[in-house]
Amino acid sequence: MTNDPHVVIVGGGFGGLAAARALASSPVRVTLLDRQNHHLFQPLLYQVATAGLNPSDISAPIRHLLREQANVTVLLAEATRIDTAAKVVELTEGSIAYDHLILATGATHAYFGHDEWAARAPGLKSLEDAVEIRQRFLLAFEAAEREPDPARRKAWLTFVVVGAGPTGVELAGAMMEVAQHALREDFRVINPAEARVILVEGLDRVLPVYSKHLSAEALKALRERGIEVRLNTRVTRIDDDAVMMGDELLPARTVLWAAGVAASPLARSLDAPLDRAGRVKVDPALRVPGHPEVWVLGDLATIDQDGAPVPGVAQAALQGGEQTARNVMRSIRGQELEPFEYTDLGSMATIGRNDAVAVIGKAEFTGFFAWLMWLFVHVMALVGFRNRVAVIFSWAWSYLTFNRASRLITRKVPPTLLAHDDDAQPGARQTTGDRSTAVTLNPSAEARSAP
Amino acid sequence: MTNDPHVVIVGGGFGGLAAARALASSPVRVTLLDRQNHHLFQPLLYQVATAGLNPSDISAPIRHLLREQANVTVLLAEATRIDTAAKVVELTEGSIAYDHLILATGATHAYFGHDEWAARAPGLKSLEDAVEIRQRFLLAFEAAEREPDPARRKAWLTFVVVGAGPTGVELAGAMMEVAQHALREDFRVINPAEARVILVEGLDRVLPVYSKHLSAEALKALRERGIEVRLNTRVTRIDDDAVMMGDELLPARTVLWAAGVAASPLARSLDAPLDRAGRVKVDPALRVPGHPEVWVLGDLATIDQDGAPVPGVAQAALQGGEQTARNVMRSIRGQELEPFEYTDLGSMATIGRNDAVAVIGKAEFTGFFAWLMWLFVHVMALVGFRNRVAVIFSWAWSYLTFNRASRLITRKVPPTLLAHDDDAQPGARQTTGDRSTAVTLNPSAEARSAP
């Protein structure tokens, strides 16, 4: 054990990992703690949720990523509170003292005061979320195949995505593709291609952080693929089998949430000014005002640059992590700090097979070329050779076969997901010797064309 | 809808899938139902449990495998009871009538009257089991890294596998390999290579169904790899932190179960003679005595051949499925049935990197050559081109790098797994300004050499 200053990093996402790596050759002891054992490449999480990639393709154990960095200790632990006076991070068990603290615990979606919607309309932030969404998505087709009532079958085949930012757009695009291609031949009663995917956005365009031109291009591409986009529309109620959007109560069994931003609750335990989303208002060096040894970065922080807030994207967290590592060392050496300057390297969102929108500097790209750029950038950004090869292979296979690699339902099926109301199921349990309707739960082939 | 006879197959494992495929061009309507959406290649399940393969590498959606077979309907449903008088399979919801019923729901492990052990010592039969075991296995190292008490740290690093059949041997071998190689550089406090893997067997040799020569070779290979094998030893108690085996109470946090056979409980609802493990005693054509339209095969059935029971292996289920499909058609046509004849194509078990035992006919193989055979046979037996490539890639990568592809903990961590007893943790919450022990949950480096 050395007496080097102790830097504690909370969160092993893009920001925390970048900070730990940038401190590799500095005379500090680093402890990185995360409640998950893995770093997650979040930009591809929607592909796990839509059965295209395996969870392990886009993640890697944090301690393995940092194994060669002798001054880093990785702990699987959950931080519950920061005691800035005692300079201690409290964990669910025990605590850990710091000289410098780097908080990078990120943000999740916000249900705008309707936290009770979380169970019905899961968001997409962790691998657990992605596997849960994959399960609901695939089970909906299974339930539809077994559902004799046409109206309720339709509700099983209606998928609502709330929020048309990059996550919502990519989720909706991928779900439509799975329904139209990957599942095409697999069912006997339903036609998966008849599934409806409805993308709901409260603002007046999709991808609101992009230019109006790109928003319009993305909207066109989504509609060409059959996705129903509802703009200027707010969700006001989510029932078990329907969603109220605007004036319409739409029967839909599967609702996914990709709207709003709520910073990790850890920020609240800091004695610091927060914005409405709970993000810490940091100083230009990403420090908490009044606590020069507490640094906050990525989605957990909010900071303006050139009159606009720095966006909550992976690049901002990465750059913030590297910047903070440098500033922590400057602070330890008594040098003046560098203010954080976010360099926008561009952003991109894919809409599906052969189609994406991208902006790099002032240049905008759409269609097949943007999609190729998207592929290239995301593969190169993945951590680790193995993940890169696995993702390239899965993508090439999906592209050529139109199929998906991970159509797995591995958790216990929640009983409600496959439950039928007894009163609405006249045909069920009709187990007479009538061989022509022997599969009593299975609507007959004629039901497909029923109204 | 045709009026062809309706064949209902329960279970989409090796036997059920083989039966469905063999009925492809026959004038019958087939309904295959399974409570999972996927067919599972069980012989490689232990590699998912030990982080070598992804769940989706060894599984595929049943309805996708059968998509081109027009006379098959696949249902995600759980059978609860067979009503042989009404010729109906009752499901958790609804029911389904049959003309011929093929039961292939398999078997699980038996806890010898100690079902309360199931939670502490999970068995390995489903992907859910494998992910649960992977999680416990990886979490044990995380907990050990955080545990200040040397005795309790040792209990976290002690892994007990009960039962030295192929599953137990392969699990123990793979766990040792992960501890010694894949995790080698990743921890700061513990040395994962100090983990103990203890394989307990009630009989007097490992792999008891193999010849004495191969058992001895396997035992030697296991011991060379550092696995402690306890023969003629029974587990009589499993506590939260210790296992009673023979006269010894061994502190161990992780216990895995790979012993005994218990047939799927569905067999009990048949009006049929069962053996002690609950398997149906079928006639030479694999029918239930007294019910010529009910067929049982694979691990759910028991039948003698040449004075010995047909073993509960994939090949027996596969062959039984194909045979039964032929016999169902003979029965429908009023032809005489063929008795089931099991052809032993050989069996093999891997002990780890470069080492396996195999028997084919009268020839026995050990070591590197047996291992190559094992690799080849298992890759070729996998369903689907994509799975084959994914598995080959994962194996090649693991072989060359000594790492593992899927070191993922994705479920919520059960609080007990990381819980510390308060009374035994004098160092915890010691959050003074003493920077040299700033990480209070982390034993100091000296602790590694503590007694």
Tab-separated table of C-alpha atoms in Angstrom, chain A residues 150-358:
chain	number	residue	atom	x	y	z
A	150	PRO	CA	-59.012	-11.003	-33.051
A	151	ALA	CA	-59.159	-7.684	-31.192
A	152	ARG	CA	-56.986	-8.950	-28.394
A	153	ARG	CA	-54.632	-10.616	-30.827
A	154	LYS	CA	-54.210	-7.203	-32.427
A	155	ALA	CA	-53.363	-5.665	-29.035
A	156	TRP	CA	-50.609	-8.268	-28.631
A	157	LEU	CA	-49.256	-7.283	-32.044
A	158	THR	CA	-49.236	-3.558	-31.262
A	159	PHE	CA	-45.976	-2.153	-29.934
A	160	VAL	CA	-45.710	1.380	-28.619
A	161	VAL	CA	-42.380	3.145	-28.170
A	162	VAL	CA	-42.585	6.380	-26.180
A	163	GLY	CA	-39.967	8.985	-27.080
A	164	ALA	CA	-38.376	9.544	-30.483
A	165	GLY	CA	-34.814	10.303	-29.468
A	166	PRO	CA	-32.087	8.014	-30.817
A	167	THR	CA	-33.031	5.121	-28.497
A	168	GLY	CA	-36.717	5.287	-29.400
A	169	VAL	CA	-36.047	5.581	-33.135
A	170	GLU	CA	-33.558	2.707	-33.130
A	171	LEU	CA	-35.811	0.478	-31.018
A	172	ALA	CA	-38.838	1.117	-33.234
A	173	GLY	CA	-36.834	0.525	-36.404
A	174	ALA	CA	-35.331	-2.725	-35.147
A	175	MET	CA	-38.649	-4.062	-33.829
A	176	MET	CA	-40.306	-3.470	-37.183
A	177	GLU	CA	-37.482	-5.274	-38.931
A	178	VAL	CA	-37.735	-8.307	-36.661
A	179	ALA	CA	-41.508	-8.487	-37.156
A	180	GLN	CA	-41.283	-8.143	-40.940
A	181	HIS	CA	-38.271	-10.349	-41.587
A	182	ALA	CA	-36.882	-12.500	-38.783
A	183	LEU	CA	-40.219	-13.930	-37.655
A	184	ARG	CA	-41.771	-14.105	-41.111
A	185	GLU	CA	-42.054	-17.862	-41.555
A	186	ASP	CA	-42.255	-18.997	-37.963
A	187	PHE	CA	-45.911	-18.665	-37.049
A	188	ARG	CA	-48.975	-20.537	-38.290
A	189	VAL	CA	-51.867	-18.389	-37.136
A	190	ILE	CA	-50.586	-14.837	-36.999
A	191	ASN	CA	-48.633	-12.974	-39.623
A	192	PRO	CA	-45.879	-11.178	-37.690
A	193	ALA	CA	-45.521	-8.648	-40.498
A	194	GLU	CA	-48.959	-7.327	-39.534
A	195	ALA	CA	-47.492	-6.063	-36.255
A	196	ARG	CA	-47.883	-2.322	-35.692
A	197	VAL	CA	-45.023	-0.317	-34.262
A	198	ILE	CA	-46.085	3.131	-33.044
A	199	LEU	CA	-43.514	5.744	-32.109
A	200	VAL	CA	-44.902	8.539	-29.934
A	201	GLU	CA	-43.137	11.882	-29.461
A	202	GLY	CA	-44.267	14.891	-27.447
A	203	LEU	CA	-42.310	17.352	-29.575
A	204	ASP	CA	-42.961	18.180	-33.217
A	205	ARG	CA	-40.247	15.995	-34.765
A	206	VAL	CA	-38.269	12.813	-34.325
A	207	LEU	CA	-34.610	13.032	-33.213
A	208	PRO	CA	-35.221	16.555	-31.850
A	209	VAL	CA	-31.542	17.144	-31.104
A	210	TYR	CA	-30.653	16.779	-34.784
A	211	SER	CA	-31.264	19.378	-37.477
A	212	LYS	CA	-34.736	19.790	-38.957
A	213	HIS	CA	-33.489	18.362	-42.221
A	214	LEU	CA	-32.261	15.142	-40.607
A	215	SER	CA	-35.416	14.876	-38.495
A	216	ALA	CA	-37.477	15.046	-41.679
A	217	GLU	CA	-35.290	12.435	-43.378
A	218	ALA	CA	-35.570	10.125	-40.386
A	219	LEU	CA	-39.344	10.591	-40.258
A	220	LYS	CA	-39.622	9.693	-43.933
A	221	ALA	CA	-37.461	6.597	-43.478
A	222	LEU	CA	-39.459	5.452	-40.450
A	223	ARG	CA	-42.761	5.841	-42.279
A	224	GLU	CA	-41.447	4.049	-45.362
A	225	ARG	CA	-40.702	1.087	-43.132
A	226	GLY	CA	-44.267	1.069	-41.859
A	227	ILE	CA	-43.612	2.591	-38.451
A	228	GLU	CA	-46.475	4.861	-37.368
A	229	VAL	CA	-45.028	8.075	-35.960
A	230	ARG	CA	-47.241	10.296	-33.795
A	231	LEU	CA	-45.728	13.733	-33.209
A	232	ASN	CA	-46.943	16.388	-30.753
A	233	THR	CA	-48.577	13.562	-28.856
A	234	ARG	CA	-48.305	12.852	-25.169
A	235	VAL	CA	-48.970	9.599	-23.365
A	236	THR	CA	-51.322	10.280	-20.462
A	237	ARG	CA	-52.296	6.820	-19.283
A	238	ILE	CA	-50.870	3.318	-19.535
A	239	ASP	CA	-53.220	0.463	-18.699
A	240	ASP	CA	-52.510	-3.254	-18.802
A	241	ASP	CA	-53.858	-3.561	-22.313
A	242	ALA	CA	-54.016	-0.038	-23.707
A	243	VAL	CA	-52.195	3.274	-23.940
A	244	MET	CA	-53.871	6.683	-23.906
A	245	MET	CA	-52.059	8.950	-26.357
A	246	GLY	CA	-53.578	12.286	-27.194
A	247	ASP	CA	-57.328	11.584	-27.559
A	248	GLU	CA	-56.920	7.949	-28.486
A	249	LEU	CA	-57.007	4.902	-26.235
A	250	LEU	CA	-54.941	2.464	-28.269
A	251	PRO	CA	-55.114	-1.244	-27.346
A	252	ALA	CA	-51.481	-2.318	-26.980
A	253	ARG	CA	-49.882	-4.928	-24.765
A	254	THR	CA	-46.255	-3.909	-25.148
A	255	VAL	CA	-45.078	-0.404	-24.293
A	256	LEU	CA	-41.426	0.633	-24.155
A	257	TRP	CA	-40.175	3.844	-22.634
A	258	ALA	CA	-37.428	5.958	-24.177
A	259	ALA	CA	-38.297	9.466	-23.007
A	260	GLY	CA	-37.018	11.939	-20.454
A	261	VAL	CA	-33.837	12.080	-18.416
A	262	ALA	CA	-33.489	11.467	-14.690
A	263	ALA	CA	-30.014	11.628	-13.218
A	264	SER	CA	-28.867	8.874	-10.876
A	265	PRO	CA	-30.264	9.570	-7.372
A	266	LEU	CA	-26.748	9.620	-5.931
A	267	ALA	CA	-26.508	13.285	-6.974
A	268	ARG	CA	-29.170	14.224	-4.433
A	269	SER	CA	-26.904	13.287	-1.534
A	270	LEU	CA	-24.356	15.880	-2.625
A	271	ASP	CA	-24.677	19.311	-1.124
A	272	ALA	CA	-24.884	20.723	-4.651
A	273	PRO	CA	-27.190	22.624	-7.010
A	274	LEU	CA	-29.156	20.294	-9.309
A	275	ASP	CA	-31.163	20.966	-12.470
A	276	ARG	CA	-34.734	19.760	-12.986
A	277	ALA	CA	-33.571	16.327	-14.168
A	278	GLY	CA	-31.480	15.958	-11.002
A	279	ARG	CA	-28.141	16.584	-12.753
A	280	VAL	CA	-25.383	18.334	-10.841
A	281	LYS	CA	-24.606	21.877	-12.003
A	282	VAL	CA	-20.825	21.656	-12.114
A	283	ASP	CA	-18.215	24.371	-12.500
A	284	PRO	CA	-16.197	24.666	-15.730
A	285	ALA	CA	-13.708	22.070	-14.439
A	286	LEU	CA	-16.600	19.650	-13.733
A	287	ARG	CA	-16.323	20.128	-9.964
A	288	VAL	CA	-19.142	20.460	-7.479
A	289	PRO	CA	-19.200	24.083	-6.300
A	290	GLY	CA	-17.770	24.272	-2.777
A	291	HIS	CA	-16.219	20.794	-2.986
A	292	PRO	CA	-13.040	21.058	-5.033
A	293	GLU	CA	-12.320	17.324	-4.561
A	294	VAL	CA	-15.663	16.107	-5.959
A	295	TRP	CA	-15.929	15.821	-9.730
A	296	VAL	CA	-19.065	14.941	-11.679
A	297	LEU	CA	-19.201	14.037	-15.352
A	298	GLY	CA	-21.225	12.451	-18.114
A	299	ASP	CA	-25.006	12.200	-17.835
A	300	LEU	CA	-24.885	12.968	-14.124
A	301	ALA	CA	-23.586	16.510	-14.751
A	302	THR	CA	-25.010	19.490	-16.582
A	303	ILE	CA	-22.846	22.205	-17.999
A	304	ASP	CA	-23.354	24.843	-20.660
A	305	GLN	CA	-20.983	25.457	-23.504
A	306	ASP	CA	-21.461	28.250	-26.049
A	307	GLY	CA	-24.877	28.909	-24.550
A	308	ALA	CA	-26.191	25.356	-24.951
A	309	PRO	CA	-25.983	22.386	-22.612
A	310	VAL	CA	-23.388	19.735	-23.447
A	311	PRO	CA	-25.481	16.752	-24.664
A	312	GLY	CA	-25.809	13.548	-22.668
A	313	VAL	CA	-23.927	11.336	-25.080
A	314	ALA	CA	-21.108	8.815	-24.796
A	315	GLN	CA	-18.541	11.219	-26.266
A	316	ALA	CA	-19.252	13.878	-23.638
A	317	ALA	CA	-18.780	11.313	-20.859
A	318	LEU	CA	-15.568	9.972	-22.417
A	319	GLN	CA	-14.067	13.424	-22.879
A	320	GLY	CA	-15.216	14.442	-19.403
A	321	GLY	CA	-13.513	11.394	-17.921
A	322	GLU	CA	-10.203	12.103	-19.619
A	323	GLN	CA	-10.373	15.800	-18.785
A	324	THR	CA	-11.181	15.083	-15.154
A	325	ALA	CA	-8.292	12.634	-14.803
A	326	ARG	CA	-5.936	15.394	-15.979
A	327	ASN	CA	-7.529	17.967	-13.682
A	328	VAL	CA	-7.397	15.654	-10.660
A	329	MET	CA	-3.634	15.375	-11.158
A	330	ARG	CA	-3.316	19.140	-11.671
A	331	SER	CA	-5.271	19.695	-8.491
A	332	ILE	CA	-3.028	17.284	-6.565
A	333	ARG	CA	0.060	19.070	-7.915
A	334	GLY	CA	-1.433	22.481	-7.079
A	335	GLN	CA	-1.629	23.511	-10.745
A	336	GLU	CA	-4.361	25.545	-12.361
A	337	LEU	CA	-7.270	23.522	-13.764
A	338	GLU	CA	-8.272	23.321	-17.422
A	339	PRO	CA	-11.908	24.086	-18.151
A	340	PHE	CA	-13.853	21.254	-19.833
A	341	GLU	CA	-14.330	21.766	-23.540
A	342	TYR	CA	-16.631	19.359	-25.286
A	343	THR	CA	-15.645	18.549	-28.860
A	344	ASP	CA	-18.625	17.374	-30.871
A	345	LEU	CA	-17.339	14.499	-33.002
A	346	GLY	CA	-20.744	14.041	-34.553
A	347	SER	CA	-23.735	11.898	-33.853
A	348	MET	CA	-25.683	9.260	-35.679
A	349	ALA	CA	-28.737	7.065	-35.333
A	350	THR	CA	-29.703	4.060	-37.387
A	351	ILE	CA	-33.243	3.531	-38.596
A	352	GLY	CA	-32.722	-0.005	-39.788
A	353	ARG	CA	-31.207	-2.033	-42.563
A	354	ASN	CA	-29.281	0.227	-44.956
A	355	ASP	CA	-30.556	3.434	-43.432
A	356	ALA	CA	-29.274	5.905	-40.871
A	357	VAL	CA	-28.847	9.620	-40.260
A	358	ALA	CA	-25.535	11.137	-39.242
